[in-house]
Coordinates of C-alpha atoms (C1' of nucleotides) in Angstrom, one line a residue:
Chain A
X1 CA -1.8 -28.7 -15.0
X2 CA 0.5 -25.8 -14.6
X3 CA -2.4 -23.2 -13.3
X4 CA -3.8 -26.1 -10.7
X5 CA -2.6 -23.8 -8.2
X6 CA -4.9 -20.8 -9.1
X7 CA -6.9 -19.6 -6.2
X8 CA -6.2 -22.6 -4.4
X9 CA -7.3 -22.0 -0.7
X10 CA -9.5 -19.3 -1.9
X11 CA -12.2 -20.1 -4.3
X12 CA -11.4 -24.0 -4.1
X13 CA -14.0 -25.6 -6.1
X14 CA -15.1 -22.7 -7.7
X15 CA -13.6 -23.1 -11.0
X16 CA -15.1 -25.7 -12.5
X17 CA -13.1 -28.5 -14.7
X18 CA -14.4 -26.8 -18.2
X19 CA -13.1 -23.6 -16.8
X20 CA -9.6 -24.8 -15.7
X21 CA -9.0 -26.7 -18.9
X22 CA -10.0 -23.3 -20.5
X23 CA -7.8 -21.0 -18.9
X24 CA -4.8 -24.0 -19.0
X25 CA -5.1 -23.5 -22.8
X26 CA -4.7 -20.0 -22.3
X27 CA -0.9 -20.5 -21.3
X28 CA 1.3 -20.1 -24.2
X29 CA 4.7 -21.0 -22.9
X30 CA 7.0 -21.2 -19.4
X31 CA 10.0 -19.0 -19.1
X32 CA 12.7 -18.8 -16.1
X33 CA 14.2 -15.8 -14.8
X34 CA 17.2 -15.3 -12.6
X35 CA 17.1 -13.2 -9.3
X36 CA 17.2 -9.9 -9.6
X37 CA 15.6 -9.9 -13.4
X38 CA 13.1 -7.6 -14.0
X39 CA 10.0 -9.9 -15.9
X40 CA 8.2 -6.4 -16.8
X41 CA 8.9 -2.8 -16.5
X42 CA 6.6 0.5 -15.8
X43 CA 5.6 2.0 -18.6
X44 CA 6.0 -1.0 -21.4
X45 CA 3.1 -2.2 -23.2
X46 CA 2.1 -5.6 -22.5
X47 CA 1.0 -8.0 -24.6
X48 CA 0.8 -11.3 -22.4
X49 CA 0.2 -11.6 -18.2
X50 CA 2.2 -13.9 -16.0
X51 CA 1.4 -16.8 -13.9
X52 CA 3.8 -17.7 -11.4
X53 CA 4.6 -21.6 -11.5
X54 CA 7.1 -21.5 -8.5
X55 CA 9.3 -18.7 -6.6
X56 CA 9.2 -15.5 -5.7
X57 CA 8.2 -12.1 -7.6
X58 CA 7.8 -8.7 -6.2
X59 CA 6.6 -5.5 -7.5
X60 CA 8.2 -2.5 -7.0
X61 CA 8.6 0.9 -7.2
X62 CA 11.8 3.2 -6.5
X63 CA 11.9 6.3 -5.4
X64 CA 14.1 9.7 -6.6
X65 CA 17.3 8.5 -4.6
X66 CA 17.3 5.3 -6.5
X67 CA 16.0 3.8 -3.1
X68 CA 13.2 0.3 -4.0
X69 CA 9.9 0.4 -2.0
X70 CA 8.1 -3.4 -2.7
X71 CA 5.0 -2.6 -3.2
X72 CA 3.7 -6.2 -3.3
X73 CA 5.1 -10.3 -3.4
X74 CA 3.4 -12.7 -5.2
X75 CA 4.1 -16.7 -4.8
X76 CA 3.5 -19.7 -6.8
X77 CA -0.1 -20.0 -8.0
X78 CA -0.8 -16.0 -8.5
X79 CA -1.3 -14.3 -11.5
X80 CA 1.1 -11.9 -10.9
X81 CA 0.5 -9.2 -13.3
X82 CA -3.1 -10.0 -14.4
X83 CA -3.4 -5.9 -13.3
X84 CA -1.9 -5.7 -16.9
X85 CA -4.5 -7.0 -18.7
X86 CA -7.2 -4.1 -18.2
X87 CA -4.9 -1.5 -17.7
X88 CA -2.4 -2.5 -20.7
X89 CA 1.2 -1.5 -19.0
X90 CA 1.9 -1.3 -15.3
X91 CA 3.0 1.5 -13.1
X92 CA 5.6 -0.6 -11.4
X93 CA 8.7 -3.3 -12.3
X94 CA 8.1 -6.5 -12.0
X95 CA 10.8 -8.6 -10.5
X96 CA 12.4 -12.3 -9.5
X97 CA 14.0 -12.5 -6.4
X98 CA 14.8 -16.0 -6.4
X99 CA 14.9 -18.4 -9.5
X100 CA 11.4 -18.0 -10.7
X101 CA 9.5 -20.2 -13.0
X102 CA 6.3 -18.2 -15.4
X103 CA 3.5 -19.4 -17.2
X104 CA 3.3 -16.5 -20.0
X105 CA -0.3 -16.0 -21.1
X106 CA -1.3 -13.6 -24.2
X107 CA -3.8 -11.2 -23.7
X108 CA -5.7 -12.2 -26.6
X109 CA -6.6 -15.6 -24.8
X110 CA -7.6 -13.4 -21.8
X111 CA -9.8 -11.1 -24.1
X112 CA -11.4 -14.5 -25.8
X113 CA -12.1 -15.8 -22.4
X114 CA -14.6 -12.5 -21.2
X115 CA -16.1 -13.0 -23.8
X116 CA -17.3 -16.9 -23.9
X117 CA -17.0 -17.2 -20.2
X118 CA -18.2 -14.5 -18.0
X119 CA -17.9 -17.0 -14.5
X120 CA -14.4 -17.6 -15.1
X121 CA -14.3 -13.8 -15.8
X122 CA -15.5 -12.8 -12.5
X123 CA -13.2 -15.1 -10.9
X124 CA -10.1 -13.5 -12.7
X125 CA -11.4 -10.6 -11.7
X126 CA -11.9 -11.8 -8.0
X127 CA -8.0 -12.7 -7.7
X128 CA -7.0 -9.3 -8.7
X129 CA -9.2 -7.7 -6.1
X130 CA -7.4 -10.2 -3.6
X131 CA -4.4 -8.0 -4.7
X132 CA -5.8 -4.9 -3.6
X133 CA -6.7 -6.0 -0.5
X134 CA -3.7 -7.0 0.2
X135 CA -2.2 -3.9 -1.1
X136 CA -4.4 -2.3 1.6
X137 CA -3.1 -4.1 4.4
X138 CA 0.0 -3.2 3.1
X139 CA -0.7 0.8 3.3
X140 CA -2.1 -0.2 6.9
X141 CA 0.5 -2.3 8.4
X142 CA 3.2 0.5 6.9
X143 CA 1.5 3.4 7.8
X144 CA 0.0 2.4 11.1
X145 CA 2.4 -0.4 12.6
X146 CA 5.7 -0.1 14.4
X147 CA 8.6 -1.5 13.0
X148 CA 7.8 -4.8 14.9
X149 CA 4.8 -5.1 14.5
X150 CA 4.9 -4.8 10.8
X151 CA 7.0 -7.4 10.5
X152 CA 5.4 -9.8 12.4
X153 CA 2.2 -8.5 10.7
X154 CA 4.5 -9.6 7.3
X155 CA 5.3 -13.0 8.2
X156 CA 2.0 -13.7 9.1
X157 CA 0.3 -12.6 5.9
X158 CA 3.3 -15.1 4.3
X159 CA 2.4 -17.8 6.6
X160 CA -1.1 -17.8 5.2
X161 CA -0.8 -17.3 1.7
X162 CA 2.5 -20.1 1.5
X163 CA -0.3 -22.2 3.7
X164 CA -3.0 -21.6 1.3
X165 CA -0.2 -23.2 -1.4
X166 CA 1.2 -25.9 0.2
X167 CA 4.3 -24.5 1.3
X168 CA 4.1 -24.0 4.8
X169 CA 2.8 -26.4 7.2
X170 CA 1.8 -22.9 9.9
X171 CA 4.7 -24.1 11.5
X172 CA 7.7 -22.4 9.2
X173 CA 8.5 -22.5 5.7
X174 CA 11.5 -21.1 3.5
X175 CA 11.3 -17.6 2.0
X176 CA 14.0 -16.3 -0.1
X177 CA 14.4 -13.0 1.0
X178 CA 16.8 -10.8 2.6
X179 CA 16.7 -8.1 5.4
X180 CA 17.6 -5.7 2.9
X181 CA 14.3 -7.2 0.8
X182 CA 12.4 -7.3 4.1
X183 CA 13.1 -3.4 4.7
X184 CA 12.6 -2.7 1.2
X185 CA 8.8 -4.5 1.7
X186 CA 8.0 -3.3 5.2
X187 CA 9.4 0.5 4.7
X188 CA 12.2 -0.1 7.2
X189 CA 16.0 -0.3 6.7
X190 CA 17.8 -3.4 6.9
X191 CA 19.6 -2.0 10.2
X192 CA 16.3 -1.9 11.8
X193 CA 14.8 -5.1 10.3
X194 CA 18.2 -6.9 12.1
X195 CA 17.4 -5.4 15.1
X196 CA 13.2 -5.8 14.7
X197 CA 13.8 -9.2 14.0
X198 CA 16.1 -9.8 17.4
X199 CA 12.9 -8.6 19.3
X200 CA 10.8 -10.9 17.8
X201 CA 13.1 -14.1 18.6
X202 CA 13.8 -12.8 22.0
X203 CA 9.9 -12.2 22.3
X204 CA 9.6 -16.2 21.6
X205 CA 7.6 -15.5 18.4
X206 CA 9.4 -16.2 15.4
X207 CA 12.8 -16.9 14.1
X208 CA 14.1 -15.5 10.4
X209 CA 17.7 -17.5 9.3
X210 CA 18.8 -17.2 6.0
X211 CA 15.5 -17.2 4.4
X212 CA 14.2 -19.5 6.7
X213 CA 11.2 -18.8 8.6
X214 CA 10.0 -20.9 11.8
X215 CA 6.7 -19.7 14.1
X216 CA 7.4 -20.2 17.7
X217 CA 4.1 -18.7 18.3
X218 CA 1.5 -18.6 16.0
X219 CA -1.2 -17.2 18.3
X220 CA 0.8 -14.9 19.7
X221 CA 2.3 -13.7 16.5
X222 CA -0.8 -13.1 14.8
X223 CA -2.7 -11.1 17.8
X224 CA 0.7 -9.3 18.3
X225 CA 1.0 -8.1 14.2
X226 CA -2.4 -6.7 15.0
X227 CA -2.9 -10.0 12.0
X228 CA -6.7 -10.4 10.9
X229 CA -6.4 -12.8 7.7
X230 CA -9.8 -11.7 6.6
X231 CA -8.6 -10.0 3.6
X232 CA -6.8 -13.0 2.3
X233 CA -10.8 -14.2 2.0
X234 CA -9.4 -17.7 2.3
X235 CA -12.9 -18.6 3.1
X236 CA -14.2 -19.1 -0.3
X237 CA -17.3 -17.0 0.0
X238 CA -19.3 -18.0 -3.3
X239 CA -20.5 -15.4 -5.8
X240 CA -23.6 -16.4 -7.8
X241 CA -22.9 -18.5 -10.9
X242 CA -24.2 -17.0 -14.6
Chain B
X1 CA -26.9 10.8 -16.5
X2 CA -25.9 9.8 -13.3
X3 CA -23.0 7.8 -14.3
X4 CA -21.3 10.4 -16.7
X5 CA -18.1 11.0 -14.5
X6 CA -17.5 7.3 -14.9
X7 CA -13.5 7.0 -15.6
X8 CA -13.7 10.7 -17.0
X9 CA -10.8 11.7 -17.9
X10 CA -9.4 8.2 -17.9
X11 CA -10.7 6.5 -21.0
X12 CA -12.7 9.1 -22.3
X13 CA -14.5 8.2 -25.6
X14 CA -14.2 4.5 -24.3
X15 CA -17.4 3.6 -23.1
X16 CA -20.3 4.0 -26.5
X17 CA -23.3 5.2 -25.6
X18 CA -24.6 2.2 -25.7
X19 CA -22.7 1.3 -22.8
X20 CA -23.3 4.0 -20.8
X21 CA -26.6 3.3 -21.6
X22 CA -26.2 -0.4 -20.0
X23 CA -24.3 1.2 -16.9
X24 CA -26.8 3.9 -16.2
X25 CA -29.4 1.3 -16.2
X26 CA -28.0 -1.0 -13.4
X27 CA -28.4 2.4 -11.4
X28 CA -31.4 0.9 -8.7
X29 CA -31.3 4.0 -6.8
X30 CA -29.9 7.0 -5.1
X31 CA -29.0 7.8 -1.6
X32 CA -27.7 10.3 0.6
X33 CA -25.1 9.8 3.8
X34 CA -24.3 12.7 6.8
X35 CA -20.5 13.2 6.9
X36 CA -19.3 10.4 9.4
X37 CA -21.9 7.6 8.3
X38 CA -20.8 4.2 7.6
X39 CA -21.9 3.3 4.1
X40 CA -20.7 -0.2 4.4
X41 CA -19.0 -2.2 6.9
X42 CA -16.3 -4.6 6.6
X43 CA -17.3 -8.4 6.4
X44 CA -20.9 -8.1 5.6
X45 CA -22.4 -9.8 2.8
X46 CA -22.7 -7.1 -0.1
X47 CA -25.5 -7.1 -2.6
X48 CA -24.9 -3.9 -4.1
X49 CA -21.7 -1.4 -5.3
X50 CA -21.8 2.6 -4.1
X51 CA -21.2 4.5 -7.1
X52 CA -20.2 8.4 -6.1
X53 CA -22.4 11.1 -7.3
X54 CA -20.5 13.8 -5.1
X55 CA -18.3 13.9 -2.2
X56 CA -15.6 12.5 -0.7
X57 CA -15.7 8.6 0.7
X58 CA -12.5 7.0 2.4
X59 CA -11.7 3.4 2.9
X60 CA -10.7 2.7 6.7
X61 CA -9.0 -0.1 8.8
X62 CA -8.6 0.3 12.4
X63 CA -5.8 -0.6 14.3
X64 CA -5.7 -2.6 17.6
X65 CA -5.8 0.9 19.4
X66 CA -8.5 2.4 17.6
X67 CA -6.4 4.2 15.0
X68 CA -8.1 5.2 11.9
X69 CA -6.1 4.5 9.0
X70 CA -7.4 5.8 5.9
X71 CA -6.4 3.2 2.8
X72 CA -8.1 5.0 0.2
X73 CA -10.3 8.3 -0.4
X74 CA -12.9 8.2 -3.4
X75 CA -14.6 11.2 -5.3
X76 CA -17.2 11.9 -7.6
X77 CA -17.3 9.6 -10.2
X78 CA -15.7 6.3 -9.0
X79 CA -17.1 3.2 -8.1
X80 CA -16.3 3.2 -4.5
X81 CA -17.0 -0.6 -3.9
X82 CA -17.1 -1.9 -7.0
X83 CA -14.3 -4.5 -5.2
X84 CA -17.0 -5.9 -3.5
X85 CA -19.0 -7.0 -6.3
X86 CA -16.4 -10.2 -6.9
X87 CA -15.0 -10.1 -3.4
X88 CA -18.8 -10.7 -2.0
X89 CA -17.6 -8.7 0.9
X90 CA -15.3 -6.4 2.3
X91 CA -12.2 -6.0 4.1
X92 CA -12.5 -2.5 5.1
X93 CA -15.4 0.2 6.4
X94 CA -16.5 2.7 3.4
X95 CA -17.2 5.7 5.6
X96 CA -18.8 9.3 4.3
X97 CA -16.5 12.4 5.2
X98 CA -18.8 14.8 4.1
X99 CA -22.3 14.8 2.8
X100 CA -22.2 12.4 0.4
X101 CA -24.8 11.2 -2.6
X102 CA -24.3 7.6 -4.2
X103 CA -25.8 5.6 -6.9
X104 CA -26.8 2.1 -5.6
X105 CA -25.9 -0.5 -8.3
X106 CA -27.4 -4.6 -7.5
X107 CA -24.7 -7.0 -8.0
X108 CA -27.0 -8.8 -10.1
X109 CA -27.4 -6.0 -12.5
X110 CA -23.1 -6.0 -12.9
X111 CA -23.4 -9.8 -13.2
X112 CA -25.8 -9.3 -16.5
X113 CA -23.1 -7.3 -17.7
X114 CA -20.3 -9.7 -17.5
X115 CA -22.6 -11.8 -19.3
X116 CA -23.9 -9.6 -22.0
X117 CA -21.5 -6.9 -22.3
X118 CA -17.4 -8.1 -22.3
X119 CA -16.0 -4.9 -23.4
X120 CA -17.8 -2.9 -21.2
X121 CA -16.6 -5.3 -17.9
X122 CA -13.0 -5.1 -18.7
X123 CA -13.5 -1.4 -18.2
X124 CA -15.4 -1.8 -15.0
X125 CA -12.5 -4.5 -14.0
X126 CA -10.2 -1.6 -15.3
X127 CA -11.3 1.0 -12.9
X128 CA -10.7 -1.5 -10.3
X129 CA -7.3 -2.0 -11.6
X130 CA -6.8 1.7 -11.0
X131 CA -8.0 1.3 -7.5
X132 CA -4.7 -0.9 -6.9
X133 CA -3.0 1.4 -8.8
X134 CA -3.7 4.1 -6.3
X135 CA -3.3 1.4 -3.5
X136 CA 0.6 0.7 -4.7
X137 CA 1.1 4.4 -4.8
X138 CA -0.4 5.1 -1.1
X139 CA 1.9 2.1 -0.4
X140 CA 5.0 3.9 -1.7
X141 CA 4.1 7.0 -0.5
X142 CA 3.6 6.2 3.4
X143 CA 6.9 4.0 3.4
X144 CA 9.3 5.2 1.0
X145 CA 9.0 9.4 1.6
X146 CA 9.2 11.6 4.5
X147 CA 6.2 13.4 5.9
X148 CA 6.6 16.7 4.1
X149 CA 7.1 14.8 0.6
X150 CA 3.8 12.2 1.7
X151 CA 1.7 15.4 2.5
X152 CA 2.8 17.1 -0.9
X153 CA 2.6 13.8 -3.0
X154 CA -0.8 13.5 -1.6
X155 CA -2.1 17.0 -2.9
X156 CA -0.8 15.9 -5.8
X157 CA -3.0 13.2 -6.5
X158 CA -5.9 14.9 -5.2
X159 CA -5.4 17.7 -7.6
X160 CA -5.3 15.3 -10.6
X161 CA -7.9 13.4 -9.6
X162 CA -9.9 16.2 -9.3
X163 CA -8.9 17.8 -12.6
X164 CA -10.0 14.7 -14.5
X165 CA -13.7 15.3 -13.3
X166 CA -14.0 18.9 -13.9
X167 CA -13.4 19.8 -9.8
X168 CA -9.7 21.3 -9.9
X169 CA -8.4 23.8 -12.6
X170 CA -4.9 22.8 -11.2
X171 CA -4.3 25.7 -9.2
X172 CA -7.0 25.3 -6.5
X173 CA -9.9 22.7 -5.0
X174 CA -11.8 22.3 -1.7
X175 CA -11.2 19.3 -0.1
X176 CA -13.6 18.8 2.4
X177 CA -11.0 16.9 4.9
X178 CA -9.3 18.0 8.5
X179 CA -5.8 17.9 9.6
X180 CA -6.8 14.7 11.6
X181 CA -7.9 13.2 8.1
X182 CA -4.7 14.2 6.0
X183 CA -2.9 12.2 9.3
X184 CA -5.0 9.2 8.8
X185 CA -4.2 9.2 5.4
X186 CA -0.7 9.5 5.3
X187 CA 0.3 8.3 8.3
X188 CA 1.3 11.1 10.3
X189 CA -0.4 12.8 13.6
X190 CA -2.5 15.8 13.0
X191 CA 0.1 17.8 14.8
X192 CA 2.6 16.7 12.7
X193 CA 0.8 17.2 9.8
X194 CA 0.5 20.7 10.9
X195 CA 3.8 21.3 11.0
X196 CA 4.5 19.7 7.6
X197 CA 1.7 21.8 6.1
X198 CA 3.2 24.7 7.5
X199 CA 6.8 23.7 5.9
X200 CA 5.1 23.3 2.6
X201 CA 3.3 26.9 3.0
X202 CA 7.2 28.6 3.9
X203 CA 8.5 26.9 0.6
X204 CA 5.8 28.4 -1.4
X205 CA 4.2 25.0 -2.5
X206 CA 0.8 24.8 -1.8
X207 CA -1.2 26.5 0.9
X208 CA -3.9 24.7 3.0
X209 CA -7.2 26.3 5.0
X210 CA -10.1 24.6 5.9
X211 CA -10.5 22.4 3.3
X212 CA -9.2 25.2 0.3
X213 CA -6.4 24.0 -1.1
X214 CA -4.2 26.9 -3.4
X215 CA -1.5 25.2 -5.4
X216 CA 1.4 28.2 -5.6
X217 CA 4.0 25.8 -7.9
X218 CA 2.6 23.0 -8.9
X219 CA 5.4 21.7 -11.1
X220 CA 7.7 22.0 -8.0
X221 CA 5.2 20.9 -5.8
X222 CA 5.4 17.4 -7.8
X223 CA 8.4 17.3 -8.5
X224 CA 9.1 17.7 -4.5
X225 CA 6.3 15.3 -4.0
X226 CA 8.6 12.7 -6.7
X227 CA 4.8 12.6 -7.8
X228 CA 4.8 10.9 -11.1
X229 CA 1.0 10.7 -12.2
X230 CA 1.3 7.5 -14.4
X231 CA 0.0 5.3 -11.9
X232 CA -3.0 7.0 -12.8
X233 CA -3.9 6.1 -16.1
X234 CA -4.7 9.5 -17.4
X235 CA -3.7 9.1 -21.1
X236 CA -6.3 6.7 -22.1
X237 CA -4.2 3.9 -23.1
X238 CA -7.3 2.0 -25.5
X239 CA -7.7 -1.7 -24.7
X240 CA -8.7 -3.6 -27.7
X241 CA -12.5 -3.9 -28.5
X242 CA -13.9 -7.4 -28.6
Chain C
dC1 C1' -23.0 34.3 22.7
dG2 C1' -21.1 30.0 24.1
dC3 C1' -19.7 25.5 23.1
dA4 C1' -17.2 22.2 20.4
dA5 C1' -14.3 21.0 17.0
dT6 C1' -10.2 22.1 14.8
dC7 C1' -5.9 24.3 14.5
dT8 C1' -1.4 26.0 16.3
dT9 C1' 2.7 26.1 19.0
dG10 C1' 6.2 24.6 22.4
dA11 C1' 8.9 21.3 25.1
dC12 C1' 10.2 16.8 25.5
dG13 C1' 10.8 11.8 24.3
dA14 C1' 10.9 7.6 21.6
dT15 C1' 11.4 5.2 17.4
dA16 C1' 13.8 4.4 13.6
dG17 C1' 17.6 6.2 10.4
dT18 C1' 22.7 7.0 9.5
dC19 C1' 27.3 5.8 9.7
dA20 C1' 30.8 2.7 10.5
dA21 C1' 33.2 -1.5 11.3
dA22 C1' 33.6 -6.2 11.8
dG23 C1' 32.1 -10.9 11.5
dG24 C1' 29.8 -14.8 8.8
dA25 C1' 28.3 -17.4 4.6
dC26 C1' 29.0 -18.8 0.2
dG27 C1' 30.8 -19.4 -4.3
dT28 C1' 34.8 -19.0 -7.6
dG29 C1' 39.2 -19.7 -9.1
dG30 C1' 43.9 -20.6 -8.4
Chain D
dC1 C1' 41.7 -27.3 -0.5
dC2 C1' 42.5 -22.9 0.5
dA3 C1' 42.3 -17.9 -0.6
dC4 C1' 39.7 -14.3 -1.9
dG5 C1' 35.8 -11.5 -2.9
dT6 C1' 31.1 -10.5 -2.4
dC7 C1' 27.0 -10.3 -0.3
dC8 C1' 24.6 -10.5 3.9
dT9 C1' 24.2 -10.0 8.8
dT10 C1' 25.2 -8.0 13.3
dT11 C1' 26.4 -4.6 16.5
dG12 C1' 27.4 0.1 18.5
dA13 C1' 27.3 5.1 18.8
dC14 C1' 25.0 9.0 17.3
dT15 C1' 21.3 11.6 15.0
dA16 C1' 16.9 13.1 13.2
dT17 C1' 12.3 12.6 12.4
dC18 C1' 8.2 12.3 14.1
dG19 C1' 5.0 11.2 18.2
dT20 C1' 3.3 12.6 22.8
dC21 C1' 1.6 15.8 26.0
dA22 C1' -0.3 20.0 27.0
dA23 C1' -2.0 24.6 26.6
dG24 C1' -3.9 28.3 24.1
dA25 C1' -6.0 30.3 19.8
dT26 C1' -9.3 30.2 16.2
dT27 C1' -13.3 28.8 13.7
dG28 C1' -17.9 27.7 12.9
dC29 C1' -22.4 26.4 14.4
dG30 C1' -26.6 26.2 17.2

DNA sequence: CGCAATCTTGACGATAGTCAAAGGACGTGG
DNA sequence: CCACGTCCTTTGACTATCGTCAAGATTGCG
């Protein structure tokens, strides 16, 4: 099953076996893509969305001095440009920044599906409002945060979503970024992130090594990020069936 | 027709009448908010979506310390919470900043939609996809420029947005929002944001008073901004019928 | 007319950016 | 197996942008 990860920890039990087999048909092939390769640019039109199988994808945008702002990060499991689908290109590149494993799924399928199935719909719908939420955490914790606190703010929205996965055990897990990525994602420079992440270590909270990741603190990195997972909605509220 | 300004200007022609039809029906009724007035609070259980009639709604998240910050500012003629309809709840407080007059719309009546009408939910699902849209831009924008460009890049979208519903001729709108409000937005303090509005004013940009906003050179004034109004979906890229 | 909210300005300070240099880590090829 | 190059990390010194504090001006409303 190469979508079983899809909205696992979210809407677990929600998709029902009819509908999982029906959106596993929908996948057309698996491609890989090297770091740094860009899996879909602004302005192209699409034709298929992708479903990350395994590593790590951001989008991003750059601005006039050539300088990358990530605008969002997307790990095994997520449809990462499902935002494609309705709006038919994207605004934003789409890039691996690790070895990165895709599911490629034509937009026809996706049309054929809100037609004969309006719950499965609604729940492909539902993960790309997850997105925006988390896009809105991302305007808050960049806008509103210091430099420390947005980072620890960061690690614990990783925390959760690698959790939700499988891949971290709340206790650490390996993401396969560097300080220059973690600047580019957080609005900081990678100067700053080095020293940002020295306070955090030297604050007993959390240690960053080489894209490895270990919580010291989970309590006290969480209420310190200012971290409410809320708007994961890892709770698996239900929305009515028909 | 309360629902007319419905993606106007985005995919106009899109929706047949018999779909506007189907939208203006799931209209249960309409209400009025004082500027101020929370129109829905974050976490509780959501039965209905707001659609805008006229005024201006933001999005906020509060920080540990009581700090607004504004993640997103509706007007006349979006579906302000239509993210709640699959999310079942939200993440954020939808909050009037002036008087305000909304369309209530039951989540059940949207749910009959997905059911009945496909074509006409992937453009409800679209407008929500320009919602994120907007999101990744406000994300860019607050990390990625500095405060004069933020403020200017800002105006920017306002103006557009406004143009596309008949409420800007591109030189001038009111925008019924303080110096306090711009701050929340973009991330700055309201005396910073007085300063910036002041550089914008001695470069011959844009002037702002009271809400009146006077665009003086508005191809320099995005261009400054590095506003680039894709993200907003203006050319009605057509999705296939089906 | 008077109060309250908003705007404006100045002086000062703190957070984060810039510039620069040196030290690891890792992979490639001789 | 070592040398080399590249990318990433770390640190220091300096700078700039933006926040803080405070006071006064302006606006609008009851």
């Amino acid at each position: 099953m190469l979508t079983a990860k899809f909205l696992l920890g979210r809407r677990r039990g929600e998709l029902s076996s009819e509908e999982l087999q029906s959106l596993e048909a929908t996948v057309s092939r698996v491609a890989a893509f090297k770091p740094g390769e860009t899996i879909v640019r602004a302005g192209e039109p699409l034709t298929r969305s992708n479903f990350l199988l395994n590593g790590l994808v951001s989008r991003n945008i750059d601005n006039q001095d050539g300088q990358r702002q990530i605008v969002g990060l997307h790990v095994a499991g997520d449809f990462v440009d499902l935002h494609g689908f309705p709006l038919g290109k994207l605004d934003h590149d789409v890039v691996a920044l690790c070895p990165v494993e895709l599911a490629y799924v034509p937009h026809e399928a996706l049309t054929r599906i809100t037609v004969t199935h309006p719950h499965l719909t609604r729940l492909l719908w539902f993960s790309t409002m997850i997105d925006a939420a988390i896009h809105r955490e991302w305007v808050f914790r960049n806008s509103c945060l210091s430099a420390v606190k947005r980072m620890a703010n960061f690690f614990c929205e990783m925390n959760r979503r690698l959790e939700f996965i499988g891949l971290s055990d709340g206790k650490g897990f390996t993401l396969a970024l560097t300080q220059v990525d973690l600047g580019d994602a957080c609005g900081l420079t990678s100067v700053h992130v080095n020293r940002v992440l020295r306070e955090l270590r030297e604050r007993e909270l959390m240690l960053f090594k080489g894209g490895g990741v270990t919580i010291l603190d989970r309590k006290a990195l969480e209420s310190f990020g200012e971290f409410d997972p809320a708007y994961l909605y890892g709770d698996g509220t239900v929305p009515a069936r028909g």
